[in-house]
mmCIF file of C-alpha atoms and ligand atoms in Angstrom:
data_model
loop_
_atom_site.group_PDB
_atom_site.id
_atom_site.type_symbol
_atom_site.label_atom_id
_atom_site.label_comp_id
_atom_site.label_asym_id
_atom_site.label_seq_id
_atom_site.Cartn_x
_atom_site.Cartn_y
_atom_site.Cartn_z
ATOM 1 C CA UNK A 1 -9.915 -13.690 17.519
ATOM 2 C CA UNK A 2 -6.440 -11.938 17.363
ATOM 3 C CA UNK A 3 -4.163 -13.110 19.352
ATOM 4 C CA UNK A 4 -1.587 -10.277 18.080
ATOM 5 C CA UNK A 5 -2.305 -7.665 20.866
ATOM 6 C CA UNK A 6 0.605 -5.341 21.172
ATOM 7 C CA UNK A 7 1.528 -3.346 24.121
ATOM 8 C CA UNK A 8 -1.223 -0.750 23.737
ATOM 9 C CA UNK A 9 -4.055 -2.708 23.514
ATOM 10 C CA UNK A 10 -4.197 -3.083 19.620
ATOM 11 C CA UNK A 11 -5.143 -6.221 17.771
ATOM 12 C CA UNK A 12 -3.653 -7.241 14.554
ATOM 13 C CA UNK A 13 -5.546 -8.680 12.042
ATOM 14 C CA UNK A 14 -3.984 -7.159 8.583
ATOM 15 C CA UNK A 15 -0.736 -8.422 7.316
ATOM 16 C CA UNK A 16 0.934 -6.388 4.008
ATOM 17 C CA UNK A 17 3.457 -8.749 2.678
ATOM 18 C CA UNK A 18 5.978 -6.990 -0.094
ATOM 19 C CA UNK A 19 6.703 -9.821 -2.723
ATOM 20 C CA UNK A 20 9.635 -8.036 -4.145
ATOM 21 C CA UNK A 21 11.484 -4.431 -4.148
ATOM 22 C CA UNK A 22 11.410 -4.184 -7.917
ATOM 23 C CA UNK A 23 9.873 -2.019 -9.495
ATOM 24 C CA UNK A 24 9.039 -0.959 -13.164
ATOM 25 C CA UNK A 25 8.457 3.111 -12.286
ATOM 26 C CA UNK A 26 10.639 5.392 -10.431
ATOM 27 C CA UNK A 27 8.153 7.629 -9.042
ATOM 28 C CA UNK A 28 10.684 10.332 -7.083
ATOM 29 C CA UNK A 29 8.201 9.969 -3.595
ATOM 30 C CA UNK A 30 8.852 6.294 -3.210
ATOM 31 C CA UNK A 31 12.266 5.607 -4.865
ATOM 32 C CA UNK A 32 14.975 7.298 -2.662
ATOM 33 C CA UNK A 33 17.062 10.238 -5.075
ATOM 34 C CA UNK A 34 20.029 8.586 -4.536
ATOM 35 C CA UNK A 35 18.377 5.135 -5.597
ATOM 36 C CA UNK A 36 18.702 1.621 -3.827
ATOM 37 C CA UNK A 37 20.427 -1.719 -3.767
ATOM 38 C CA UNK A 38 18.046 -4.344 -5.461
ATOM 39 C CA UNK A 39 17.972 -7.310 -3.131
ATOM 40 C CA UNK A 40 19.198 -10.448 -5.031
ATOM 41 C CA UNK A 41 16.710 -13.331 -5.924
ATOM 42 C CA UNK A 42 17.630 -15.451 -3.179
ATOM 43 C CA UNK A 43 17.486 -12.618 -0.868
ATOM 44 C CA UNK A 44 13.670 -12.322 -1.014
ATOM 45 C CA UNK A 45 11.361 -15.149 0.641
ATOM 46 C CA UNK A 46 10.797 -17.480 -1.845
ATOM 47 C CA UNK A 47 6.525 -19.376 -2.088
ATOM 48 C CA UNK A 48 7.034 -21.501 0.268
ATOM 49 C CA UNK A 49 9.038 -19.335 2.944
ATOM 50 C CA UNK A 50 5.804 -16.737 2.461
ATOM 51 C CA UNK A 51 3.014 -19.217 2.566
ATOM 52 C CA UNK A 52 4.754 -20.565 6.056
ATOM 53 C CA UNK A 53 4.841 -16.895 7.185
ATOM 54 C CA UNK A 54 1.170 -16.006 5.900
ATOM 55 C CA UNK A 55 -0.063 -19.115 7.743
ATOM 56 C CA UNK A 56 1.478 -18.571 11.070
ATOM 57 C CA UNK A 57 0.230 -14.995 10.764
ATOM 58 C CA UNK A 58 -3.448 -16.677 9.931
ATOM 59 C CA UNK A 59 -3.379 -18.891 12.945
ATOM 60 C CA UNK A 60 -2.230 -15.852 15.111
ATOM 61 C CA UNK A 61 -5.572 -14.209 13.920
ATOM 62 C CA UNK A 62 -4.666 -12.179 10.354
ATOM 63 C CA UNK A 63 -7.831 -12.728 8.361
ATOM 64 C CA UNK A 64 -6.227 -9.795 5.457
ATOM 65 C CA UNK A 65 -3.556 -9.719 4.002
ATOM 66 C CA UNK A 66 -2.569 -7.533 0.619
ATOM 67 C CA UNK A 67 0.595 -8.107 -1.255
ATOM 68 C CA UNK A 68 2.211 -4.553 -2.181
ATOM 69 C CA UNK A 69 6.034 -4.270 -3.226
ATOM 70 C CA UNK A 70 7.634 -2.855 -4.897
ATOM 71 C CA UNK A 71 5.428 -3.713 -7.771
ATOM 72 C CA UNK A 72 4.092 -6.953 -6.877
ATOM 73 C CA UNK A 73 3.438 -8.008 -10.761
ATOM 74 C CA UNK A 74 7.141 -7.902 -11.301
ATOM 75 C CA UNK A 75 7.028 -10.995 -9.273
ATOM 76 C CA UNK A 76 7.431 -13.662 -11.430
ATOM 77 C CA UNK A 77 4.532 -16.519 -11.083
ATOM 78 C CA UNK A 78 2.860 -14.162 -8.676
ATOM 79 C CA UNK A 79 -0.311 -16.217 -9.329
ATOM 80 C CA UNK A 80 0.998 -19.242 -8.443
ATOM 81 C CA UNK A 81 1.832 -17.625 -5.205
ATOM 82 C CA UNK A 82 -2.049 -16.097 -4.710
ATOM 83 C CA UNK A 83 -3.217 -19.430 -5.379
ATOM 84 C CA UNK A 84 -1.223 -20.696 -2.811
ATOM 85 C CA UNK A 85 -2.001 -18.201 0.073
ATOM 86 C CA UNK A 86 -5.749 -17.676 -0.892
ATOM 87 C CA UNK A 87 -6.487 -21.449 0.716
ATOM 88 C CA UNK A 88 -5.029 -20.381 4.229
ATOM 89 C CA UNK A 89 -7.556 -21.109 6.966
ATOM 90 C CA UNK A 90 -9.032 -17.758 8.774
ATOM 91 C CA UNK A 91 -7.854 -15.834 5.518
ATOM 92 C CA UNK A 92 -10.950 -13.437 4.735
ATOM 93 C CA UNK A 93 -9.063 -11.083 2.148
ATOM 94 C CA UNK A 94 -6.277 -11.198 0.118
ATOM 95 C CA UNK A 95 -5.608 -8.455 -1.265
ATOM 96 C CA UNK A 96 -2.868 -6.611 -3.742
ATOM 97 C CA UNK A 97 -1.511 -3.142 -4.540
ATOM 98 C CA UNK A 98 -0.063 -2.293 -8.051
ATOM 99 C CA UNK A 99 0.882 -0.037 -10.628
ATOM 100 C CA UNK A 100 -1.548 -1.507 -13.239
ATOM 101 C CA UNK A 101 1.365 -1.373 -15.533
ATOM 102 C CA UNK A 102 1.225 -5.403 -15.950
ATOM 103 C CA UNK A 103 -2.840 -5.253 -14.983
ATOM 104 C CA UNK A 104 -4.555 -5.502 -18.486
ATOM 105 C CA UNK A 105 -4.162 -8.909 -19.408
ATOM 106 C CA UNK A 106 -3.273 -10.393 -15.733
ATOM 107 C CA UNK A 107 -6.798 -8.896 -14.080
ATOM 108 C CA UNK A 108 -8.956 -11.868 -14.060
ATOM 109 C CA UNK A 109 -6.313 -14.483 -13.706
ATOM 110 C CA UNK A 110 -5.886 -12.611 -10.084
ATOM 111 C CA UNK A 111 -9.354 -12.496 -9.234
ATOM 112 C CA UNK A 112 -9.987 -16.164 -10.243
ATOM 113 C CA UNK A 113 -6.965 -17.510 -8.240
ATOM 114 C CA UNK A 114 -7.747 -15.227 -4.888
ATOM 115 C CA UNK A 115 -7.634 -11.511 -5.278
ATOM 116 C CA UNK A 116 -10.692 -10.021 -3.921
ATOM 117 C CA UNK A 117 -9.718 -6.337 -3.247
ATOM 118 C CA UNK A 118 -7.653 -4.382 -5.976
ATOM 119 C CA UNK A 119 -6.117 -1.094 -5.187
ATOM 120 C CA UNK A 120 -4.325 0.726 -8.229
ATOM 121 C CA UNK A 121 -2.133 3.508 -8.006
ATOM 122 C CA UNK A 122 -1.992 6.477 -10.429
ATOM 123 C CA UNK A 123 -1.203 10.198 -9.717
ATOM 124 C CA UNK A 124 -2.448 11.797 -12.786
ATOM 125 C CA UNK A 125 -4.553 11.671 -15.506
ATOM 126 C CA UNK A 126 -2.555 13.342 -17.974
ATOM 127 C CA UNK A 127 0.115 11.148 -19.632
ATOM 128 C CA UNK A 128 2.965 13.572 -19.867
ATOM 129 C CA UNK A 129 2.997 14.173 -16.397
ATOM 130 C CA UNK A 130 2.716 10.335 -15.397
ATOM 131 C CA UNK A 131 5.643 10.151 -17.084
ATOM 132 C CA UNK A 132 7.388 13.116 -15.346
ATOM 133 C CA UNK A 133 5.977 11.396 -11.895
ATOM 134 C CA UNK A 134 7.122 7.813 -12.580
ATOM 135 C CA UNK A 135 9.946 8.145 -14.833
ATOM 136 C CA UNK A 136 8.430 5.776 -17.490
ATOM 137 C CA UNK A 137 5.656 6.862 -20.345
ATOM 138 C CA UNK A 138 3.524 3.800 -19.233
ATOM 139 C CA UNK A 139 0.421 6.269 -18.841
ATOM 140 C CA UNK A 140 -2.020 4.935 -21.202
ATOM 141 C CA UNK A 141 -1.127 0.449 -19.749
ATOM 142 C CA UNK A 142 -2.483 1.835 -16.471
ATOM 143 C CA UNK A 143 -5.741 2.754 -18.074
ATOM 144 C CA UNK A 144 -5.789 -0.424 -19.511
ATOM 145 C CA UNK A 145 -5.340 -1.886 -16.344
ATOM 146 C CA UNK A 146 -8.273 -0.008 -14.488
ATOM 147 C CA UNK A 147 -10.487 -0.835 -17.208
ATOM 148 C CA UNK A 148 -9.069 -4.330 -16.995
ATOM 149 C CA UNK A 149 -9.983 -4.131 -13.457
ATOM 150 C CA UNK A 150 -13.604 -2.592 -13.770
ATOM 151 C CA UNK A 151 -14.104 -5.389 -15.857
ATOM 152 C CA UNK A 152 -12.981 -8.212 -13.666
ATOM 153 C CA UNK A 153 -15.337 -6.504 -11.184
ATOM 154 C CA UNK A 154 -13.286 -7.169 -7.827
ATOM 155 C CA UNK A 155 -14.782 -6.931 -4.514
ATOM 156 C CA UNK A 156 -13.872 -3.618 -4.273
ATOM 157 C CA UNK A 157 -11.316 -1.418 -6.582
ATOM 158 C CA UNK A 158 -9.548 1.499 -5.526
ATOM 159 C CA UNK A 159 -7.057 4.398 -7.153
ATOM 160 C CA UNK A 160 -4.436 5.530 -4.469
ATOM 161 C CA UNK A 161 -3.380 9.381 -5.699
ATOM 162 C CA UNK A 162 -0.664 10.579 -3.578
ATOM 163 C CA UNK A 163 -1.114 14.422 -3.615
ATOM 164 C CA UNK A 164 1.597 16.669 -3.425
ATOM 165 C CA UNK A 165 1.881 20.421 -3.732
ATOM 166 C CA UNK A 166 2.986 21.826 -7.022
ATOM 167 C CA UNK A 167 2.604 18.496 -8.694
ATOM 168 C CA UNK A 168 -0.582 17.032 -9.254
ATOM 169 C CA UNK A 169 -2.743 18.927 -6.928
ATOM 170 C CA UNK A 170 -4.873 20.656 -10.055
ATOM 171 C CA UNK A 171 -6.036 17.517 -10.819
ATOM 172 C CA UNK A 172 -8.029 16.380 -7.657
ATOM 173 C CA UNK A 173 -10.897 17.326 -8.781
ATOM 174 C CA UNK A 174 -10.436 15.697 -12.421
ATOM 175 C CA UNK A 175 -9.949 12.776 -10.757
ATOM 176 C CA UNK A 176 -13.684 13.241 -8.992
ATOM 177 C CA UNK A 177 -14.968 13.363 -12.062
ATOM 178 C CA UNK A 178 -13.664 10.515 -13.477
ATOM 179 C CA UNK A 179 -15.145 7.961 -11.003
ATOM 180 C CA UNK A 180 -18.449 9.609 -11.881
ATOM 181 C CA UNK A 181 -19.664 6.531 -13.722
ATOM 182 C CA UNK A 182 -17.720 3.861 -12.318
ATOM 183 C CA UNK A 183 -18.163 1.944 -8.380
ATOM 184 C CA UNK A 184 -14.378 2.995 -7.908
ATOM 185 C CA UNK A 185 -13.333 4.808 -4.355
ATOM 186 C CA UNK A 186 -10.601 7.723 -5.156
ATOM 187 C CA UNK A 187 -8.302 7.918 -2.070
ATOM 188 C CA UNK A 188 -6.358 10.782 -2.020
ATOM 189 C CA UNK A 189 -3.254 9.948 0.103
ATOM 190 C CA UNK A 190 -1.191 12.891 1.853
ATOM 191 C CA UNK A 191 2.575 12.708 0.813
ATOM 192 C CA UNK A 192 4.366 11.057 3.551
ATOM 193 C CA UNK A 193 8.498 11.668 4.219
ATOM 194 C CA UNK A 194 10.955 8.506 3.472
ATOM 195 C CA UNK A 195 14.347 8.699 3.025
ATOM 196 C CA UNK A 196 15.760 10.984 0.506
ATOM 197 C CA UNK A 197 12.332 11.478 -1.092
ATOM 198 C CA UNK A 198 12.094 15.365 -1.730
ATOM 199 C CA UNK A 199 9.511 15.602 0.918
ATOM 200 C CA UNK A 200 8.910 18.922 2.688
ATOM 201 C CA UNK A 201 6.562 19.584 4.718
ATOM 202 C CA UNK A 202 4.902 22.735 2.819
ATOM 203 C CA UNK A 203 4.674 19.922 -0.515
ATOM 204 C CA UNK A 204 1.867 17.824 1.555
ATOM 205 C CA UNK A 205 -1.583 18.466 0.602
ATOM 206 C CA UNK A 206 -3.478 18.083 4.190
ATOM 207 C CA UNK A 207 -6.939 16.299 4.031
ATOM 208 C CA UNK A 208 -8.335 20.074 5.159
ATOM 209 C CA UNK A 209 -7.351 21.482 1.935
ATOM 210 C CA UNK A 210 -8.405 18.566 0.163
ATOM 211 C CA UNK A 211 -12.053 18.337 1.451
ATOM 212 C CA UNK A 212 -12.314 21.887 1.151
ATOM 213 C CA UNK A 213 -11.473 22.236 -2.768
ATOM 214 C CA UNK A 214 -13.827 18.954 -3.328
ATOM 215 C CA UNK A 215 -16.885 20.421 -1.273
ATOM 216 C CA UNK A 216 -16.338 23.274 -3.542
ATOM 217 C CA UNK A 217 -17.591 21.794 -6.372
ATOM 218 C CA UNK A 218 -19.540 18.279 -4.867
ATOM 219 C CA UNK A 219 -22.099 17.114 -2.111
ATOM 220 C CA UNK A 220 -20.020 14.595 -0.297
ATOM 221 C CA UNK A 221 -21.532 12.867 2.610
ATOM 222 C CA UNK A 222 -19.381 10.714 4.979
ATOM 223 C CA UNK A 223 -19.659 7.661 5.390
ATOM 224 C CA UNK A 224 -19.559 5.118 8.175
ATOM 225 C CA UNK A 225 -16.580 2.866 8.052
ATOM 226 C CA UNK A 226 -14.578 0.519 10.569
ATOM 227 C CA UNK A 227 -12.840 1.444 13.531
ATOM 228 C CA UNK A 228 -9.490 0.454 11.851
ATOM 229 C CA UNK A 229 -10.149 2.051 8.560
ATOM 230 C CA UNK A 230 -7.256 4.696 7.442
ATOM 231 C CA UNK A 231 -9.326 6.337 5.195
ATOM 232 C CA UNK A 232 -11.921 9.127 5.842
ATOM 233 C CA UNK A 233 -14.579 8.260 3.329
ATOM 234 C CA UNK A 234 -17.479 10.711 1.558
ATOM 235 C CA UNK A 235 -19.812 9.320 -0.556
ATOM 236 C CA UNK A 236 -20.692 11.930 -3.183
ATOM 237 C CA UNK A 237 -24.453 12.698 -4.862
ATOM 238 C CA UNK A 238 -24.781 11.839 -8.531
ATOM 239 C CA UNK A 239 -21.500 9.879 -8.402
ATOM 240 C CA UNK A 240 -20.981 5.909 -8.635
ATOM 241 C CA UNK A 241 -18.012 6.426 -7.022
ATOM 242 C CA UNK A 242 -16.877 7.206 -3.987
ATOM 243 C CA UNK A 243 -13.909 9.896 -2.599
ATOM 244 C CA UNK A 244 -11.837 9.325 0.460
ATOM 245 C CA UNK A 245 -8.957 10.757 2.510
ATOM 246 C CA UNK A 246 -5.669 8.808 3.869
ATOM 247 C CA UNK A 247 -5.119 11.573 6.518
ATOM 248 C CA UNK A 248 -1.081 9.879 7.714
ATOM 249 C CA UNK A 249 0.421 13.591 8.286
ATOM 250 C CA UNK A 250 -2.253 15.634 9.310
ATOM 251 C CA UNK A 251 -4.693 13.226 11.431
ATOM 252 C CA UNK A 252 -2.857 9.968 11.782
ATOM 253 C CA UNK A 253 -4.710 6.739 12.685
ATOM 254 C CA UNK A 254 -2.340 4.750 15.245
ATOM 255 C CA UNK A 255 -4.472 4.766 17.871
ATOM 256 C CA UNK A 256 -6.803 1.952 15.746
ATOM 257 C CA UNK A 257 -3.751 0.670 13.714
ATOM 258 C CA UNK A 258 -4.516 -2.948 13.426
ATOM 259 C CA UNK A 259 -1.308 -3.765 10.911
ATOM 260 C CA UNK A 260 1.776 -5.226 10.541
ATOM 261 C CA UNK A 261 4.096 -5.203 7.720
ATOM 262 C CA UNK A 262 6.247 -8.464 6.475
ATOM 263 C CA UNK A 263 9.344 -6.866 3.739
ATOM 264 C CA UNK A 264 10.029 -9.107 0.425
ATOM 265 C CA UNK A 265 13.582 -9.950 2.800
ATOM 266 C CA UNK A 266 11.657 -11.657 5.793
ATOM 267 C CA UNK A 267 11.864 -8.997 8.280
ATOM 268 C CA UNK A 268 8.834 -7.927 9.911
ATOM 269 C CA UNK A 269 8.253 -4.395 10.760
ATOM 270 C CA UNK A 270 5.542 -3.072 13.022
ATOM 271 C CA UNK A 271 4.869 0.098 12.426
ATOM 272 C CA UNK A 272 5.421 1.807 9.004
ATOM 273 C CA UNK A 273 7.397 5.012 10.109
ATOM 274 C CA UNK A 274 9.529 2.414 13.315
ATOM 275 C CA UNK A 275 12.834 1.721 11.648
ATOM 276 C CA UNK A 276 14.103 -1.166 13.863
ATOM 277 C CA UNK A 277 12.517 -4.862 12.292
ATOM 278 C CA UNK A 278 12.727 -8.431 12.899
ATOM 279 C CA UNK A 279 14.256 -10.857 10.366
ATOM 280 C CA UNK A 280 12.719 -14.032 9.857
ATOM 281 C CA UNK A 281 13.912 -15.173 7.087
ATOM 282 C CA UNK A 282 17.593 -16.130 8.388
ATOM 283 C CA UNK A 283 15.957 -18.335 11.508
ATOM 284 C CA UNK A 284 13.596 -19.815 9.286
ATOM 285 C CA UNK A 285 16.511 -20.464 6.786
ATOM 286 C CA UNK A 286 18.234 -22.151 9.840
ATOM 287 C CA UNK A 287 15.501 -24.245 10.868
ATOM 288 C CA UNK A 288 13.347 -21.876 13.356
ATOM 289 C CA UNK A 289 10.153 -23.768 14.234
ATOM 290 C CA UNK A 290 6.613 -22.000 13.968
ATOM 291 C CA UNK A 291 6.718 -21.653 17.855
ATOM 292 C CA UNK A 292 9.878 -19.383 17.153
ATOM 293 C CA UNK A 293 8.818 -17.775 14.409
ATOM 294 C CA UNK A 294 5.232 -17.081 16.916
ATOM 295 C CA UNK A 295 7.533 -15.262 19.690
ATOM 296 C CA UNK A 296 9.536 -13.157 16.860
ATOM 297 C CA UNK A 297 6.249 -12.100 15.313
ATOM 298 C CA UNK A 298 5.369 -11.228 18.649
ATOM 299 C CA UNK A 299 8.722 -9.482 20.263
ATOM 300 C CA UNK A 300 7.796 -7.493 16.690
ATOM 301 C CA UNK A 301 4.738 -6.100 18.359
ATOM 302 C CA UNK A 302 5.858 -6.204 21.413
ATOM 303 C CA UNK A 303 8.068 -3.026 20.414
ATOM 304 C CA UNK A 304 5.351 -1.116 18.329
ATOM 305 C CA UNK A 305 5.153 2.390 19.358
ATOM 306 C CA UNK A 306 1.874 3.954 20.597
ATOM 307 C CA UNK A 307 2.198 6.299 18.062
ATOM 308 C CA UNK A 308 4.481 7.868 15.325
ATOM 309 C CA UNK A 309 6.346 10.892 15.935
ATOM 310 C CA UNK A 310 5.350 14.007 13.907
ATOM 311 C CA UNK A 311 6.189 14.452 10.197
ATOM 312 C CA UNK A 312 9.147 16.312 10.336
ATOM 313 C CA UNK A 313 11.006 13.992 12.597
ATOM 314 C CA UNK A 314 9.701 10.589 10.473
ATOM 315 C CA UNK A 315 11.939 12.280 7.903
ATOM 316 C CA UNK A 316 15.226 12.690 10.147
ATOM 317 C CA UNK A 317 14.441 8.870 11.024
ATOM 318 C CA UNK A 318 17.111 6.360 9.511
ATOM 319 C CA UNK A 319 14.064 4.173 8.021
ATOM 320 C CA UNK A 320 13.845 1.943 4.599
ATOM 321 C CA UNK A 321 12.718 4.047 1.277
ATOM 322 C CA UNK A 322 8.981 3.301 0.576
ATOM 323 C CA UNK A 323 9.783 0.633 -2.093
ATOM 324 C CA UNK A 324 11.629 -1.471 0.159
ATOM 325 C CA UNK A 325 9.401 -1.600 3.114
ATOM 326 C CA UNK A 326 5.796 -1.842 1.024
ATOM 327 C CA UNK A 327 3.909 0.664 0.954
HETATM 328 N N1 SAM B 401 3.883 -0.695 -6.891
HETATM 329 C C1 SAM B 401 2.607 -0.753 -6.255
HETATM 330 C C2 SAM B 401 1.849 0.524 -6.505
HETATM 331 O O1 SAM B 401 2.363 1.403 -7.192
HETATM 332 O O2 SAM B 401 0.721 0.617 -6.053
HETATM 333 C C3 SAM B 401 2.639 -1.075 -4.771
HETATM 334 C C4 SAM B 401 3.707 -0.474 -3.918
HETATM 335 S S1 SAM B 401 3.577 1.260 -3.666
HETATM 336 C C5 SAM B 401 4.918 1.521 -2.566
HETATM 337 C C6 SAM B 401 2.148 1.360 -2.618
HETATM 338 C C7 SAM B 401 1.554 2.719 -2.440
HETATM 339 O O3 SAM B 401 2.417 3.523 -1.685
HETATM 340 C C8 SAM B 401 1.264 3.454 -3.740
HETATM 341 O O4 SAM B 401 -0.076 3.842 -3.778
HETATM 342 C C9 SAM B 401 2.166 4.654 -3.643
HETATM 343 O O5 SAM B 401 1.630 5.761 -4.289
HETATM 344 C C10 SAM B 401 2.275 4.854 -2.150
HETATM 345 N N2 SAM B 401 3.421 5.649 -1.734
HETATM 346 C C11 SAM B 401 4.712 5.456 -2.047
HETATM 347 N N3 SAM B 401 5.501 6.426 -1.520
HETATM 348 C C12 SAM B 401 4.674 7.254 -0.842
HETATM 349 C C13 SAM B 401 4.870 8.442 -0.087
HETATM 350 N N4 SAM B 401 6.078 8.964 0.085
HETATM 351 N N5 SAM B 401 3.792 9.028 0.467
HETATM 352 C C14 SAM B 401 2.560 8.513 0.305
HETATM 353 N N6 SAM B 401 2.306 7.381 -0.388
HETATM 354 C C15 SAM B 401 3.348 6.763 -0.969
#
């Protein structure tokens, strides 16, 4: 049982931990124009500092947690660290996030040492405008890596598409089709404003639209999911695969949110689009106890907001770009 219930009534029981703020794309959404200042090594929360945090946050009542970055493979000995957290008693799910860049040859060597849910990110399916997107002509390593995936045949596996007018919006129904075959859920993400990140509200591709186009051409039938679950969720006849719907702009989900967010510096932040965040790091670095780490986790949640305010002013907010907070 959670004992991270914040002032609404919501209990915690998902932790995202960022394992660094590198990154090996430059996708213009996530990566502020004007770019950012790479934390230095000794900056970030080194093994040890994160399996002290993950295991306060598992006696608190966290039985997920999914490691997200930056990209998290740019971590070096990243599997060292899984293999590390995966043991922590009450942990359910660990979980990661990444490019698939790195993916190909590193797939089972994450599932063996912990990883039981994979999510992989990838806004198109054609490789010239991957490149255009991300900055980097690594188009055809991610396909690697989801086949690398489907092959290591993870709990469950995941493509995040972040859909944004003018862009990549063509190819939603491309990327139906090709989870036609394969036990892989497409979640089409709405575009979400971060600092300097070209967003606008007319460039977000609402879940309405979305549905709408894919009912066009498929049968989808929803399908039941958790109370906490961001995703709407369809499963769709003749497919394998199934389609769903990260709704943040148009129909967000605080009202069940049941996470919490730790950055690769130690700070934890409460709610995604809530700029102010509590640094652990620094007390732990001066000898904080786990009882004070406990009531800083908790102060944390103590000053989650009931809700975020509406999309256009998330992007007047003075908040970290998407790649530092982990997304
Ligand atoms: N590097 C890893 C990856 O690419 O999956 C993990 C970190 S990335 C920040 C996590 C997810 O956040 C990705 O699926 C990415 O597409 C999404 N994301 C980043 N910026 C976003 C934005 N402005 N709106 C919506 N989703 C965003």
């Amino acid at each position: 049982m959670s004992s991270l219930v914040d002032s609404f009534g919501r209990k915690h029981t998902y932790l995202r931990i960022s394992v660094t703020d590198k990154c090996n794309l430059r996708c213009f959404y996530c990566i502020p124009h004007d770019g950012i200042v790479w934390k230095r090594r000794e900056e970030l929360l080194d093994f040890d500092e994160l399996t002290r945090v993950a295991r306060i946050f598992a006696a608190l009542g966290i039985d997920k947690i999914r490691l997200t970055g930056g990209e998290p493979m740019m971590r070096k000995d990243l599997v060292k660290l899984i293999a590390m957290l995966s043991p922590i008693p009450g942990l359910r799910t660990l979980a990661m996030t990444t490019n698939a860049t790195l993916l190909k040859e590193n797939a089972r060597l994450l599932k063996q040492n912990g990883i039981k849910q994979l999510n992989i990110s990838i806004d198109s399916l054609r490789r010239d405008r991957f490149q255009q997107l991300t900055g980097r002509d690594e188009h055809q390593s991610v396909l690697d890596g989801i086949k690398a995936a489907i092959d290591a045949e993870f709990e469950t596996l995941k493509l995040n598409v972040v859909t944004i007018a003018g862009v990549n919006e063509d190819e939603i129904l491309d990327f139906v089709h090709f989870i036609k075959d394969e036990s892989i859920n497409v979640r089409f993400i709405e575009f979400m404003p971060f600092r300097n990140n070209n967003w606008q509200i007319d460039r977000v591709v609402t879940y309405k639209e979305l549905l709408e186009k894919i009912a066009g051409e498929f049968e989808l039938t929803p399908i039941d999911t958790e109370p906490s679950a961001v995703a709407k969720d369809f499963a769709i006849k003749g497919h394998r695969g199934t389609v769903s719907f990260i709704t943040s702009m148009s129909d967000s989900f605080c009202s069940t949110c049941n996470r919490i967010r730790l950055t690769a510096d130690g700070s934890v932040k409460s709610c995604l689009f809530y700029p102010p965040e509590i640094n652990l790091r620094d007390r732990m670095r001066a000898g904080a106890s786990d009882a004070e780490i406990v009531e800083m986790i908790k102060y944390s949640l103590a000053l989650k907001p009931e809700a975020h305010p509406p999309a256009e002013e998330i992007a007047a907010l003075e908040n970290r770009a998407m790649i530092e907070i982990g997304g």
